[in-house]
Short mmCIF file of C-alpha atoms in Angstrom, two decimals:
data_model
loop_
_atom_site.label_atom_id
_atom_site.label_comp_id
_atom_site.label_asym_id
_atom_site.label_seq_id
_atom_site.Cartn_x
_atom_site.Cartn_y
_atom_site.Cartn_z
CA MET A 14 108.20 123.91 -0.17
CA THR A 15 108.01 121.29 -2.41
CA ILE A 16 110.43 121.24 -5.71
CA THR A 17 107.55 122.15 -8.19
CA GLU A 18 106.55 125.15 -5.95
CA ALA A 19 110.15 126.38 -6.03
CA ILE A 20 110.30 126.30 -9.80
CA PHE A 21 107.32 127.64 -10.61
CA ASN A 22 105.70 129.07 -7.61
CA LYS A 23 102.64 127.21 -7.41
CA ALA A 24 102.03 123.17 -6.69
CA ILE A 25 101.90 120.56 -9.35
CA HIS A 26 98.54 120.07 -9.42
CA CYS A 27 97.67 123.95 -10.22
CA LEU A 28 100.05 123.99 -13.08
CA ILE A 29 98.60 125.03 -16.15
CA LYS A 30 99.51 124.44 -19.86
CA GLU A 31 100.82 128.60 -19.65
CA ASP A 32 103.00 127.83 -16.54
CA ILE A 33 104.71 124.96 -18.54
CA GLU A 34 105.02 127.59 -21.85
CA ASN A 35 107.05 130.34 -19.86
CA HIS A 36 109.01 128.28 -18.33
CA PHE A 37 110.89 127.25 -21.57
CA SER A 38 110.24 130.80 -23.24
CA LYS A 39 114.16 130.91 -21.22
CA GLU A 40 116.92 128.75 -22.15
CA GLN A 41 116.38 125.52 -18.99
CA GLY A 42 119.07 123.27 -18.60
CA GLU A 43 118.99 120.32 -16.58
CA THR A 44 120.15 119.98 -12.86
CA ASP A 45 120.04 117.16 -10.41
CA ILE A 46 116.53 118.17 -9.13
CA SER A 47 115.51 118.65 -13.07
CA GLU A 48 114.80 116.91 -16.49
CA TYR A 49 113.41 117.61 -19.17
CA LYS A 50 112.25 114.96 -21.85
CA SER A 51 110.93 116.02 -25.28
CA TYR A 52 108.90 113.72 -27.25
CA VAL A 53 109.61 112.96 -30.71
CA ASP A 54 108.62 109.76 -32.75
CA TYR A 55 110.53 109.02 -36.06
CA ASN A 56 108.28 106.53 -38.21
CA ASN A 57 112.19 104.67 -39.25
CA GLN A 58 112.73 103.24 -36.06
CA GLN A 59 112.37 99.80 -35.43
CA GLY A 60 109.11 98.49 -33.77
CA THR A 61 105.78 99.93 -33.23
CA LYS A 62 104.45 103.41 -31.93
CA ASN A 63 103.33 101.66 -28.83
CA SER A 64 106.85 99.41 -28.26
CA ARG A 65 108.56 102.95 -28.71
CA ASP A 66 105.99 104.78 -26.01
CA LYS A 67 106.64 101.74 -23.42
CA GLU A 68 110.31 102.35 -23.87
CA LYS A 69 110.15 105.97 -23.63
CA LEU A 70 107.91 105.79 -20.33
CA SER A 71 110.68 103.25 -19.07
CA ASP A 72 113.27 105.94 -18.88
CA ILE A 73 110.55 108.01 -17.11
CA ILE A 74 110.27 105.76 -14.18
CA LYS A 75 114.13 105.18 -14.30
CA THR A 76 114.56 108.93 -13.25
CA ILE A 77 112.09 109.02 -11.04
CA CYS A 78 113.83 106.13 -9.32
CA ALA A 79 117.61 108.14 -9.37
CA PHE A 80 115.21 111.30 -7.84
CA LEU A 81 113.96 108.94 -4.97
CA ASN A 82 117.73 107.97 -4.15
CA SER A 83 119.23 111.43 -4.48
CA GLU A 84 117.18 114.55 -3.65
CA GLY A 85 114.25 114.48 -4.97
CA GLY A 86 112.97 116.52 -8.44
CA VAL A 87 111.02 117.13 -11.37
CA LEU A 88 110.52 115.56 -14.87
CA ILE A 89 108.70 117.28 -17.79
CA TRP A 90 107.61 114.79 -20.32
CA GLY A 91 106.80 116.94 -23.64
CA ALA A 92 109.67 119.77 -23.51
CA PRO A 93 111.08 121.52 -25.98
CA ILE A 94 114.01 119.38 -28.18
CA PRO A 95 116.92 120.41 -26.61
CA THR A 96 119.90 122.47 -28.43
CA ASP A 97 123.27 123.30 -28.02
CA ASN A 98 123.96 126.91 -26.13
CA GLY A 99 127.62 127.12 -27.38
CA ASN A 100 128.94 125.88 -23.97
CA LYS A 101 128.67 122.33 -24.76
CA GLU A 102 125.30 122.46 -22.59
CA LYS A 103 122.05 121.12 -23.74
CA VAL A 104 119.50 123.55 -22.89
CA CYS A 105 115.61 123.19 -23.28
CA LYS A 106 113.65 126.65 -25.21
CA GLY A 107 110.80 127.08 -27.48
CA ASP A 108 107.89 125.10 -28.80
CA LEU A 109 106.81 121.99 -26.48
CA THR A 110 106.56 118.80 -28.08
CA PRO A 111 103.00 117.51 -27.26
CA VAL A 112 102.90 113.74 -26.22
CA SER A 113 100.37 112.04 -27.85
CA VAL A 114 100.26 108.96 -25.19
CA LYS A 115 97.35 108.92 -22.57
CA ILE A 116 98.56 108.23 -19.30
CA GLU A 117 95.85 107.49 -16.66
CA ARG A 118 96.60 108.71 -13.47
CA ASP A 119 95.93 104.92 -11.21
CA GLN A 120 97.54 103.04 -14.14
CA PHE A 121 100.57 105.10 -13.82
CA ILE A 122 100.85 105.05 -9.95
CA ASN A 123 100.37 101.01 -9.79
CA ARG A 124 102.97 100.82 -12.37
CA ILE A 125 105.14 102.76 -10.36
CA ALA A 126 104.37 100.75 -6.92
CA SER A 127 104.76 97.12 -8.76
CA GLU A 128 108.17 98.51 -10.67
CA ILE A 129 110.41 100.12 -8.20
CA SER A 130 111.34 98.30 -5.28
CA PRO A 131 110.57 98.93 -2.32
CA THR A 132 107.18 100.84 -3.23
CA PRO A 133 107.57 104.40 -3.09
CA LEU A 134 105.72 107.33 -1.51
CA ARG A 135 105.04 110.92 -2.29
CA ILE A 136 105.50 110.69 -6.08
CA ASN A 137 103.19 113.32 -7.86
CA PHE A 138 101.72 113.26 -11.26
CA GLN A 139 100.03 116.00 -13.58
CA PRO A 140 98.92 115.84 -16.72
CA ILE A 141 98.33 118.96 -18.57
CA ASP A 142 95.87 118.86 -21.50
CA LEU A 143 97.55 120.78 -24.89
CA GLY A 144 94.75 120.25 -27.32
CA ASN A 145 93.94 117.39 -30.15
CA ASP A 146 94.14 114.60 -27.86
CA THR A 147 98.08 115.46 -27.06
CA TYR A 148 99.60 116.30 -23.33
CA CYS A 149 102.52 117.66 -21.23
CA TYR A 150 103.04 115.41 -17.80
CA VAL A 151 104.95 116.78 -14.90
CA PHE A 152 106.67 114.17 -12.51
CA GLU A 153 107.64 115.43 -8.90
CA THR A 154 109.34 113.08 -6.61
CA SER A 155 110.34 113.47 -2.99
CA LYS A 156 113.65 112.43 -1.67
CA SER A 157 112.82 108.95 -0.27
CA ASP A 158 113.38 108.18 3.58
CA PHE A 159 113.39 104.53 2.46
CA ALA A 160 116.40 104.79 -0.15
CA PRO A 161 117.80 102.66 -1.80
CA HIS A 162 115.16 102.15 -4.35
CA GLN A 163 116.03 100.16 -7.60
CA TYR A 164 114.42 100.06 -10.89
CA LYS A 165 114.46 96.65 -13.09
CA GLY A 166 117.38 95.03 -10.66
CA THR A 167 119.34 98.29 -11.14
CA TYR A 168 120.08 101.20 -8.40
CA TYR A 169 119.93 104.54 -10.07
CA MET A 170 120.99 107.94 -8.76
CA ARG A 171 121.35 111.69 -10.10
CA MET A 172 124.64 113.22 -10.96
CA ASP A 173 125.36 116.42 -13.48
CA GLY A 174 121.87 116.78 -14.20
CA SER A 175 121.77 112.93 -15.28
CA THR A 176 120.63 109.66 -14.41
CA ARG A 177 123.24 106.70 -13.98
CA PRO A 178 123.28 103.09 -12.35
CA ALA A 179 125.02 103.92 -8.42
CA PRO A 180 127.83 102.49 -7.94
CA HIS A 181 128.08 100.18 -5.06
CA GLN A 182 129.49 102.62 -2.34
CA TYR A 183 126.62 104.84 -2.97
CA VAL A 184 124.15 102.02 -2.61
CA GLU A 185 125.63 100.58 0.71
CA ALA A 186 125.58 104.35 2.01
CA LEU A 187 121.97 104.51 1.59
CA MET A 188 121.53 101.12 2.86
CA LYS A 189 123.04 102.36 6.24
CA LYS A 190 120.39 105.28 6.54
CA ILE A 191 117.60 102.83 6.55
CA THR A 192 116.64 102.70 10.29
CA LEU A 193 112.48 102.85 10.04
CA PRO A 194 110.07 100.16 9.03
CA LYS A 195 107.75 102.33 5.91
CA LEU A 196 103.96 101.72 6.98
CA TYR A 197 101.41 102.06 4.08
CA ALA A 198 97.82 102.49 5.23
CA GLN A 199 94.63 102.58 3.00
CA VAL A 200 90.89 103.18 3.72
CA LEU A 201 88.92 100.64 1.30
CA LEU A 202 85.30 101.50 0.96
CA SER A 203 82.68 99.05 -0.64
CA THR A 204 79.01 99.61 -2.41
CA ALA A 205 76.92 100.96 0.44
CA ILE A 206 73.75 98.65 1.29
CA GLU A 207 70.32 100.21 2.61
CA LEU A 208 68.72 98.62 5.38
CA PRO A 209 65.22 99.95 6.55
CA LYS A 210 66.70 102.14 9.38
CA TYR A 211 70.27 102.31 7.97
CA ALA A 212 72.54 103.29 5.27
CA ILE A 213 75.80 101.12 5.56
CA ILE A 214 79.04 101.32 3.86
CA PRO A 215 81.62 98.45 4.47
CA LEU A 216 84.79 100.04 5.44
CA ILE A 217 88.18 98.23 5.31
CA VAL A 218 91.47 99.44 7.19
CA CYS A 219 94.48 98.08 5.30
CA ILE A 220 97.95 98.23 6.83
CA ARG A 221 101.21 96.86 5.19
CA ASN A 222 104.79 96.95 6.10
CA LEU A 223 106.77 98.15 2.94
CA SER A 224 109.93 97.59 4.26
CA LYS A 225 111.80 94.21 3.48
CA TYR A 226 114.22 94.06 6.42
CA ILE A 227 112.38 95.96 9.24
CA HIS A 228 109.55 94.69 10.94
CA ASP A 229 107.55 96.98 13.23
CA LYS A 230 106.09 96.17 16.46
CA ASN A 231 102.89 96.86 18.44
CA VAL A 232 101.49 98.74 15.24
CA THR A 233 98.30 100.75 16.45
CA TYR A 234 95.73 102.78 14.39
CA ALA A 235 92.77 105.09 14.87
CA ILE A 236 90.07 105.79 12.95
CA ASN A 237 87.52 108.38 12.85
CA VAL A 238 84.62 109.79 10.92
CA ASP A 239 82.61 113.10 10.55
CA GLY A 240 79.45 112.70 9.43
CA ALA A 241 78.41 108.91 10.36
CA ASP A 242 79.12 106.82 12.84
CA LEU A 243 81.46 103.74 13.29
CA ILE A 244 81.19 100.04 14.59
CA SER A 245 83.28 97.04 14.40
CA CYS A 246 82.82 93.97 12.46
CA ASP A 247 84.75 91.88 14.87
CA CYS A 248 81.71 89.49 16.29
CA THR A 249 83.12 89.71 19.99
CA SER A 250 82.44 92.94 20.21
CA ILE A 251 78.48 92.09 19.71
CA PRO A 252 77.71 92.47 23.63
CA THR A 253 79.10 95.81 23.52
CA ILE A 254 78.23 97.04 20.46
CA GLY A 255 78.54 100.94 19.97
CA PHE A 256 77.93 103.59 17.70
CA GLU A 257 81.26 105.66 17.40
CA LYS A 258 82.84 108.72 15.82
CA VAL A 259 86.50 107.10 16.55
CA ILE A 260 88.03 103.67 17.21
CA THR A 261 91.61 103.16 18.60
CA SER A 262 93.10 99.69 18.40
CA GLU A 263 96.29 97.54 18.13
CA ALA A 264 96.34 96.19 14.60
CA LYS A 265 99.41 93.46 14.96
CA LYS A 266 102.38 92.94 17.64
CA VAL A 267 104.62 92.52 14.76
CA LEU A 268 104.30 93.61 11.39
CA HIS A 269 106.18 91.81 8.55
CA TYR A 270 106.87 92.72 5.17
CA LYS A 271 104.08 91.56 2.47
CA MET A 272 101.71 90.41 5.56
CA PRO A 273 98.83 92.85 5.54
CA PHE A 274 97.04 94.02 8.38
CA VAL A 275 93.07 94.00 7.51
CA GLU A 276 90.27 95.10 9.65
CA ASN A 277 86.64 95.30 8.53
CA PHE A 278 84.27 98.27 10.05
CA PHE A 279 80.46 99.36 9.25
CA VAL A 280 80.13 103.27 8.48
CA ILE A 281 76.67 104.08 9.71
CA ARG A 282 73.91 106.41 8.54
CA ASP A 283 70.93 106.58 10.87
CA ARG A 284 68.01 107.55 8.70
CA ASP A 285 66.37 109.28 11.71
CA LYS A 286 69.53 111.67 12.21
CA ASN A 287 70.67 114.68 9.99
CA TYR A 288 74.16 114.21 9.42
CA GLY A 289 74.56 116.24 6.12
CA LYS A 290 75.91 114.79 2.73
CA GLN A 291 79.45 115.44 3.64
CA LEU A 292 81.57 112.01 5.14
CA SER A 293 85.46 112.75 6.28
CA ILE A 294 87.43 109.56 7.64
CA GLN A 295 90.70 109.78 8.74
CA LEU A 296 93.08 106.94 9.52
CA SER A 297 96.38 107.00 11.44
CA VAL A 298 98.70 104.93 11.92
CA TRP A 299 102.10 104.67 14.09
CA GLY A 300 104.04 101.88 15.97
CA ASP A 301 107.45 101.17 17.86
CA LEU A 302 109.78 101.96 15.22
CA SER A 303 107.62 104.18 13.17
CA PRO A 304 106.15 108.18 13.21
CA VAL A 305 102.63 108.60 12.49
CA ILE A 306 101.17 108.69 9.31
CA THR A 307 97.85 109.81 8.05
CA SER A 308 95.53 109.08 5.15
CA GLN A 309 92.23 111.65 5.11
CA TYR A 310 89.24 111.10 2.53
CA ASN A 311 86.53 113.65 2.27
CA GLY A 312 83.44 113.56 0.26
CA HIS A 313 79.68 113.31 0.16
CA PHE A 314 76.53 110.69 -0.16
CA ASN A 315 74.20 111.20 -3.10
CA SER A 316 70.95 109.36 -3.43
CA GLY A 317 69.61 108.26 -6.68
CA ILE A 318 67.31 105.52 -8.10
CA LEU A 319 69.96 103.22 -7.22
CA GLY A 320 70.31 104.13 -4.12
CA VAL A 321 72.64 105.73 -1.60
CA ARG A 322 75.97 106.17 -3.40
CA TYR A 323 79.31 107.68 -1.58
CA ASP A 324 81.37 109.74 -3.77
CA THR A 325 85.39 110.05 -2.52
CA LEU A 326 86.27 113.52 -3.86
CA GLU A 327 89.70 114.01 -1.98
CA ALA A 328 92.25 111.33 -1.01
CA ASN A 329 95.40 112.54 0.94
CA GLU A 330 96.92 108.66 1.73
CA ASN A 331 100.37 108.29 3.77
CA ARG A 332 101.33 111.68 4.76
CA TYR A 333 104.12 111.97 7.59
CA LEU A 334 103.12 114.65 10.44
CA TYR A 335 105.87 116.69 9.49
CA ASP A 336 104.45 116.93 6.15
CA ASP A 337 101.29 118.84 7.04
CA ASP A 338 100.85 121.70 4.57
CA ASP A 339 100.70 123.73 8.34
CA GLU A 340 104.64 123.41 8.81
CA ASN A 341 105.27 125.16 5.38
CA THR A 342 104.03 128.11 6.33
CA LEU A 343 103.61 128.23 10.03
CA SER A 344 106.31 128.37 12.67
CA LYS A 345 106.96 125.72 15.59
CA LYS A 346 104.95 127.52 18.10
CA GLU A 347 102.26 128.72 16.15
CA GLY A 348 101.75 124.88 14.80
CA ILE A 349 101.66 123.58 18.31
CA ASN A 350 99.32 126.57 18.80
CA VAL A 351 97.01 125.34 15.88
CA ILE A 352 96.99 121.69 17.63
CA ASN A 353 96.61 122.80 21.04
CA ASN A 354 93.49 124.57 19.84
CA PHE A 355 91.95 121.48 18.07
CA ILE A 356 92.47 119.64 21.37
CA ILE A 357 90.17 122.05 23.13
CA LYS A 358 87.60 121.94 20.98
CA LYS A 359 87.35 118.16 20.56
CA PHE A 360 87.16 117.68 24.20
CA LYS A 361 84.39 120.44 24.39
CA GLU A 362 82.26 118.63 21.98
CA ASP A 363 82.80 115.40 23.60
CA MET A 364 82.86 116.20 27.50
CA LEU A 365 78.79 116.70 27.50
CA TRP A 366 78.70 112.61 26.66
CA LEU A 367 81.45 111.62 29.72
CA PRO A 368 79.75 109.54 32.24
CA ILE A 369 81.13 111.93 35.01
CA MET A 370 78.74 114.74 33.57
CA LYS A 371 76.09 112.28 34.87
CA VAL A 372 76.85 112.84 38.16
CA LEU A 373 77.68 116.40 37.95
CA ASP A 374 74.24 117.17 36.30
CA PRO A 375 72.10 114.15 37.01
#
């Protein structure tokens, strides 16, 4: 269960305005896993509104960094103005303070990736429309497996419901916990190319190691597609070129920091075959020192005046297998049975194409 689900009984991307309003219908105090920031802009402050908004967003990123280095947490920007509850504690209750800053999801995630080092994973961000071009923002951060993280050269931590610079001994303890490289894998898709017999989508597998000091060895990947065929663009494979659904290959003997591995493929759709509109792509990556991560992409093809176009409807990148939703709801034995059933189904689908079948049924 995520922190957001524990607080609101629903996932972060399912939150709506009423959920936030109901939350603050009661007094809410900050904890080590929750922070509330109201939005008030005083015109008599120095600088422009844009510069003041940037400073507020900087404080949010600082808190996200602290959550990464602690137990994770949820931050709500647009919370009610805090008041004293009489026990010398600040609490938030009442009307939200609408944020008049529009934050684009991709822009924010890119900023997180560039300003927090090492680059964090599993940060969720949900804008909630309050009307009149104002918003409330919810940020959910999971505890990092690769702490410590720093923001603008400083390590932060959560303590007593506040964000503070982390002392040396705390940072040192976090560093001693780092034992794994951090792989980051993506599938990049380009514009479709139309040929008389095929529709082709250039596909790029990109694998990075985000750990500065731990190199991974024997990094391997497997990419599979459902709703099309796949071929490698490696010229050495031309004599034995094959249209495949799954390709498994070694990426690198040693994968260093900031030296990405890139491999090119074509997603092929034969015009004589009925694939349907759906296309799913899954990339799995692992190494000698790192656990398996998966990136899943679901979308469909559209045909129009400008030709064939593939639209990604859902992208779920860089999940560890132990983070799968099934493991949040199923027992370990049930989870194993789910995987076993998938293995059996896959074998039954593939066995008719095995060479041995030509011997058994010539």
